[in-house]
Short mmCIF file of C-alpha atoms in Angstrom, two decimals:
data_model
loop_
_atom_site.label_atom_id
_atom_site.label_comp_id
_atom_site.label_asym_id
_atom_site.label_seq_id
_atom_site.Cartn_x
_atom_site.Cartn_y
_atom_site.Cartn_z
CA MET A 1 16.73 -14.26 1.95
CA ASP A 2 16.70 -10.69 3.26
CA MET A 3 13.88 -9.49 5.47
CA LEU A 4 11.75 -6.75 3.92
CA LYS A 5 11.19 -3.54 5.84
CA ALA A 6 7.78 -1.88 5.93
CA LEU A 7 6.91 1.56 7.31
CA VAL A 8 3.52 1.48 9.03
CA PRO A 9 1.71 4.46 10.62
CA VAL A 10 0.36 3.49 14.06
CA GLU A 11 -2.67 5.57 14.99
CA MET A 12 -5.73 5.29 17.20
CA THR A 13 -8.03 4.37 14.31
CA LEU A 14 -9.78 1.24 13.09
CA ALA A 15 -8.01 1.50 9.73
CA SER A 16 -4.59 1.56 11.38
CA ASN A 17 -5.45 -1.45 13.56
CA VAL A 18 -6.65 -3.47 10.56
CA ALA A 19 -3.48 -2.68 8.61
CA LEU A 20 -1.25 -3.76 11.49
CA ARG A 21 -3.15 -7.01 12.07
CA TYR A 22 -3.23 -7.88 8.38
CA LEU A 23 0.47 -7.19 7.89
CA CYS A 24 1.44 -9.32 10.88
CA ARG A 25 -0.72 -12.22 9.69
CA LYS A 26 1.08 -12.03 6.34
CA ALA A 27 4.51 -11.71 7.96
CA GLU A 28 5.53 -15.25 6.97
CA LEU A 29 4.44 -14.70 3.36
CA LEU A 30 6.20 -11.35 3.09
CA GLY A 31 9.13 -11.92 5.46
CA VAL A 32 8.71 -8.45 6.87
CA ALA A 33 10.04 -6.32 9.71
CA VAL A 34 7.53 -3.66 10.78
CA GLN A 35 8.78 -0.14 11.52
CA PRO A 36 6.03 1.74 13.41
CA VAL A 37 5.81 5.48 12.77
CA HIS A 38 3.54 8.04 14.39
CA VAL A 39 3.14 11.69 13.39
CA GLU A 40 1.68 14.28 15.74
CA GLU A 41 0.38 17.17 13.64
CA PRO A 42 0.48 20.70 15.15
CA ASP A 43 -2.97 22.08 15.85
CA HIS A 44 -2.04 25.62 14.72
CA LYS A 45 -3.00 27.13 18.09
CA PRO A 46 -0.84 30.06 19.27
CA HIS A 47 1.51 27.85 21.32
CA SER A 48 2.66 26.05 18.17
CA SER A 49 4.07 29.26 16.71
CA GLU A 50 6.25 30.02 19.72
CA THR A 51 10.01 29.71 19.42
CA GLY A 52 12.89 28.69 21.64
CA TRP A 53 12.56 26.48 24.71
CA ILE A 54 8.76 26.93 24.85
CA ARG A 55 8.36 25.35 21.44
CA ARG A 56 10.95 22.66 22.19
CA SER A 57 9.12 21.75 25.39
CA TRP A 58 5.81 21.70 23.58
CA GLU A 59 7.16 19.44 20.82
CA SER A 60 8.83 17.19 23.35
CA GLY A 61 5.51 16.79 25.13
CA LEU A 62 3.76 15.94 21.87
CA ARG A 63 6.41 13.35 20.99
CA GLN A 64 6.16 11.75 24.42
CA ALA A 65 2.35 11.60 24.16
CA GLY A 66 2.68 10.06 20.69
CA LEU A 67 5.18 7.47 21.87
CA GLU A 68 2.91 6.46 24.75
CA GLU A 69 -0.03 6.12 22.33
CA VAL A 70 2.01 3.90 20.00
CA GLN A 71 3.14 1.68 22.88
CA ARG A 72 -0.45 1.34 24.14
CA ILE A 73 -1.66 0.30 20.68
CA LEU A 74 1.15 -2.19 20.10
CA ASN A 75 0.71 -3.73 23.56
CA SER A 76 -3.06 -4.04 23.18
CA GLU A 77 -2.83 -5.67 19.73
CA LYS A 78 -0.44 -8.45 20.90
CA LEU A 79 1.00 -8.73 17.39
CA ASP A 80 2.81 -11.94 16.47
CA CYS A 81 5.39 -10.56 14.03
CA PHE A 82 8.73 -8.79 14.12
CA ILE A 83 8.17 -5.20 15.24
CA LEU A 84 11.30 -3.05 15.24
CA PRO A 85 11.89 -1.96 18.84
CA ASN A 86 12.10 1.83 18.46
CA PRO A 87 8.93 3.45 17.07
CA ILE A 88 9.56 6.65 15.12
CA VAL A 89 7.56 9.55 16.58
CA ARG A 90 7.69 12.95 14.89
CA VAL A 91 5.90 16.31 15.09
CA GLY A 92 4.96 17.93 11.80
CA ASP A 93 2.86 17.64 8.67
CA ARG A 94 1.85 13.98 8.21
CA GLU A 95 2.54 13.70 4.49
CA ASP A 96 5.84 15.59 4.55
CA THR A 97 7.07 13.63 7.56
CA LEU A 98 6.15 10.24 6.09
CA LEU A 99 7.74 11.15 2.75
CA GLU A 100 10.97 12.20 4.46
CA GLU A 101 11.13 8.93 6.40
CA LEU A 102 10.35 6.84 3.29
CA ARG A 103 13.14 8.59 1.36
CA LEU A 104 15.75 8.24 4.11
CA GLY A 105 14.82 4.85 5.55
CA GLY A 106 15.22 2.57 2.53
CA TYR A 107 11.84 0.89 2.99
CA ASP A 108 10.59 -1.87 0.70
CA PHE A 109 6.98 -0.75 1.00
CA PHE A 110 4.59 1.49 2.90
CA VAL A 111 1.50 0.09 4.58
CA GLU A 112 -1.63 1.87 5.73
CA GLY A 113 -5.24 1.03 6.35
CA GLU A 114 -8.41 2.36 4.78
CA VAL A 115 -11.94 1.64 5.92
CA ALA A 116 -13.64 0.01 2.92
CA ASN A 117 -16.20 2.47 1.54
CA PHE A 118 -16.20 1.54 -2.18
CA ASN A 119 -15.93 5.24 -3.01
CA THR A 120 -13.85 5.44 -6.18
CA GLY A 121 -13.70 9.25 -5.97
CA ALA A 122 -12.07 9.04 -2.53
CA PHE A 123 -9.65 6.42 -3.88
CA ARG A 124 -8.61 8.65 -6.79
CA LYS A 125 -8.18 11.56 -4.35
CA ARG A 126 -5.83 9.37 -2.30
CA LEU A 127 -3.82 8.54 -5.44
CA ARG A 128 -3.51 12.25 -6.19
CA SER A 129 -2.25 13.08 -2.68
CA LYS A 130 1.28 14.36 -2.27
CA LEU A 131 2.19 11.26 -0.26
CA TYR A 132 1.10 8.79 -2.93
CA ARG A 133 2.43 10.80 -5.87
CA GLN A 134 5.91 11.10 -4.39
CA MET A 135 6.55 8.01 -2.28
CA PRO A 136 9.61 6.09 -3.49
CA CYS A 137 8.27 2.57 -2.87
CA PRO A 138 5.06 0.54 -3.36
CA VAL A 139 2.14 0.99 -0.97
CA LEU A 140 0.03 -1.80 0.53
CA LEU A 141 -3.45 -0.40 1.17
CA VAL A 142 -5.38 -2.65 3.57
CA ARG A 143 -9.16 -2.54 3.70
CA ASN A 144 -10.04 -5.67 5.66
CA MET A 145 -8.73 -8.88 7.21
CA ILE A 146 -9.01 -11.33 4.31
CA GLN A 147 -7.50 -14.67 5.36
CA SER A 148 -6.50 -15.95 1.92
CA ASP A 149 -2.82 -15.95 0.96
CA ARG A 150 -3.63 -16.12 -2.77
CA LEU A 151 -2.32 -13.19 -4.80
CA VAL A 152 -3.24 -11.89 -8.22
CA LEU A 153 -1.24 -9.63 -10.53
CA LEU A 154 -3.81 -7.46 -12.28
CA LEU A 155 -2.89 -6.17 -15.75
CA ASP A 156 -4.50 -3.76 -18.16
CA GLU A 157 -3.42 -2.07 -21.38
CA LYS A 158 -1.61 0.72 -19.47
CA THR A 159 0.35 -1.56 -17.14
CA ASP A 160 4.10 -0.99 -17.13
CA MET A 161 4.91 -4.70 -17.24
CA GLU A 162 8.63 -4.28 -16.64
CA SER A 163 8.10 -2.17 -13.53
CA LEU A 164 5.34 -4.40 -12.13
CA THR A 165 7.23 -7.67 -12.55
CA ALA A 166 10.46 -6.16 -11.17
CA ARG A 167 8.63 -4.92 -8.06
CA PHE A 168 6.91 -8.29 -7.64
CA HIS A 169 10.25 -10.09 -7.94
CA HIS A 170 11.86 -7.81 -5.36
CA LEU A 171 9.09 -8.39 -2.82
CA PHE A 172 8.32 -12.08 -3.37
CA ASN A 173 11.54 -13.63 -4.68
CA GLY A 174 12.24 -16.83 -2.74
CA ARG A 175 8.89 -16.74 -0.93
CA ALA A 176 6.12 -19.31 -1.40
CA ALA A 177 3.65 -16.97 -3.07
CA ASP A 178 0.67 -18.63 -4.78
CA PHE A 179 -0.39 -16.17 -7.45
CA ASP A 180 -2.55 -15.82 -10.54
CA LEU A 181 -2.13 -13.52 -13.51
CA CYS A 182 -5.23 -11.62 -14.62
CA ALA A 183 -5.82 -9.29 -17.58
CA TYR A 184 -8.71 -6.86 -17.20
CA VAL A 185 -10.56 -5.38 -20.16
CA MET A 186 -13.76 -3.41 -19.67
CA ASP A 187 -15.45 -3.90 -23.01
CA ASP A 188 -13.72 -3.54 -26.37
CA LEU A 189 -11.60 -6.59 -27.23
CA ARG A 190 -10.72 -5.07 -30.61
CA ARG A 191 -8.49 -2.46 -29.00
CA GLY A 192 -4.90 -3.46 -28.43
CA PRO A 193 -3.22 -5.00 -26.71
CA HIS A 194 -5.52 -8.03 -26.55
CA PRO A 195 -5.79 -9.70 -23.09
CA ASP A 196 -3.98 -12.77 -24.42
CA GLU A 197 -1.04 -10.54 -25.40
CA LEU A 198 -0.96 -8.99 -21.93
CA LEU A 199 -0.98 -12.41 -20.30
CA ALA A 200 1.73 -13.72 -22.65
CA GLU A 201 4.01 -10.77 -21.92
CA GLY A 202 3.36 -11.07 -18.20
CA ARG A 203 4.12 -14.81 -18.21
CA ASP A 204 7.29 -14.23 -20.22
CA ARG A 205 8.66 -11.48 -17.95
CA LEU A 206 7.77 -13.37 -14.76
CA GLY A 207 9.23 -16.60 -16.15
CA ARG A 208 12.56 -14.90 -16.81
CA LEU A 209 12.59 -13.88 -13.14
CA GLY A 210 11.74 -17.42 -11.97
CA HIS A 211 8.02 -16.98 -11.21
CA GLU A 212 5.21 -19.10 -12.63
CA PRO A 213 1.55 -18.14 -12.08
CA ALA A 214 -0.80 -20.90 -10.97
CA ARG A 215 -3.25 -19.80 -13.67
CA ALA A 216 -3.87 -16.99 -16.12
CA LEU A 217 -7.33 -15.53 -16.67
CA THR A 218 -9.15 -12.63 -18.31
CA LEU A 219 -11.81 -10.48 -16.66
CA LEU A 220 -14.30 -8.74 -18.93
CA GLY A 221 -17.02 -6.28 -18.01
CA ALA A 222 -17.74 -3.29 -15.84
CA PRO A 223 -15.43 -2.42 -12.93
CA GLU A 224 -18.13 -3.46 -10.45
CA THR A 225 -18.24 -6.95 -11.99
CA ALA A 226 -14.46 -7.27 -12.06
CA ALA A 227 -14.18 -6.14 -8.42
CA ARG A 228 -16.66 -8.82 -7.32
CA ASN A 229 -14.68 -11.50 -9.14
CA LEU A 230 -11.49 -10.49 -7.37
CA GLY A 231 -13.04 -10.68 -3.91
CA ASP A 232 -11.46 -14.00 -2.90
CA TYR A 233 -7.87 -12.86 -3.30
CA GLY A 234 -5.82 -12.03 -0.22
CA MET A 235 -3.87 -9.36 -2.12
CA ILE A 236 -4.17 -7.67 -5.51
CA VAL A 237 -0.92 -6.43 -7.05
CA ALA A 238 -1.16 -3.75 -9.74
CA HIS A 239 0.87 -1.00 -11.39
CA LEU A 240 -0.46 2.56 -11.70
CA ASP A 241 0.95 5.45 -13.69
CA ARG A 242 1.34 8.43 -11.37
CA SER A 243 2.03 10.83 -14.22
CA SER A 244 -1.55 10.47 -15.48
CA ASN A 245 -4.49 12.20 -13.79
CA ARG A 246 -7.01 10.47 -16.03
CA LYS A 247 -9.66 8.20 -14.62
CA SER A 248 -9.18 4.65 -15.87
CA PRO A 249 -11.13 1.36 -15.66
CA LEU A 250 -8.30 -0.17 -13.61
CA THR A 251 -8.40 2.57 -10.96
CA GLU A 252 -12.18 2.10 -10.80
CA VAL A 253 -11.69 -1.63 -10.13
CA LEU A 254 -9.08 -0.95 -7.45
CA GLY A 255 -11.35 1.63 -5.86
CA LEU A 256 -14.14 -0.95 -5.58
CA VAL A 257 -12.34 -4.11 -4.46
CA SER A 258 -12.47 -5.14 -0.82
CA SER A 259 -9.14 -7.00 -0.89
CA PRO A 260 -5.88 -5.35 0.18
CA ILE A 261 -4.05 -3.88 -2.83
CA LEU A 262 -0.33 -3.56 -3.38
CA ILE A 263 0.15 -0.60 -5.69
CA CYS A 264 3.44 -0.42 -7.57
CA TRP A 265 4.61 2.74 -9.32
#
């Protein structure tokens, strides 16, 4: 079984610390090697527009400061998981730099933290960011240190079932993942597809890939109610359509849950 490779920004923030700790606690479940990355963004002061050796010296100083910050964070966290030995430290725009590394590095997923604020508008803004709209792999967004290893695949009428189950199979094939299958419908059961149809298709596709959910369930009601009912899961796995800018009940649920969410595209 191949080890997965995750790109993880290491920064002097609470959100970054939580993401690192969570990922390392789930290292056995995910079978993951952690590649730390740190981006120093130019401050747009006059020195950053200089050219030649002055600029090279300035960038070299920034990279060295970034590397020292990453080493301090990793040493202080005492993480019990496989951290790749050479942190990547770059100077530039954060989103552009992370996208370039994700495209070139062949990562299985991207991981970053987010302080839980239950602000669905901020969550949708994150989904619309250049980084999220263009990244070539799933993203694991970590909001807190939930201990549970139970997973749930969350479906709705817009879920691309083929893409979701293929991503799940790639990440969890051969690993002892205890997972449920859940169909979410906000209110109108008369609109198709019916939750039972979603669950049947999900079971069928997962079964063909060798995965069997522990149970299948339907969640009905407002996003706030659904989010509360998902609170015991250690990870929520869902598919989102990046080509659509429309607000949806599923994005509202994901914006409100406190559990880490693995978003597949």
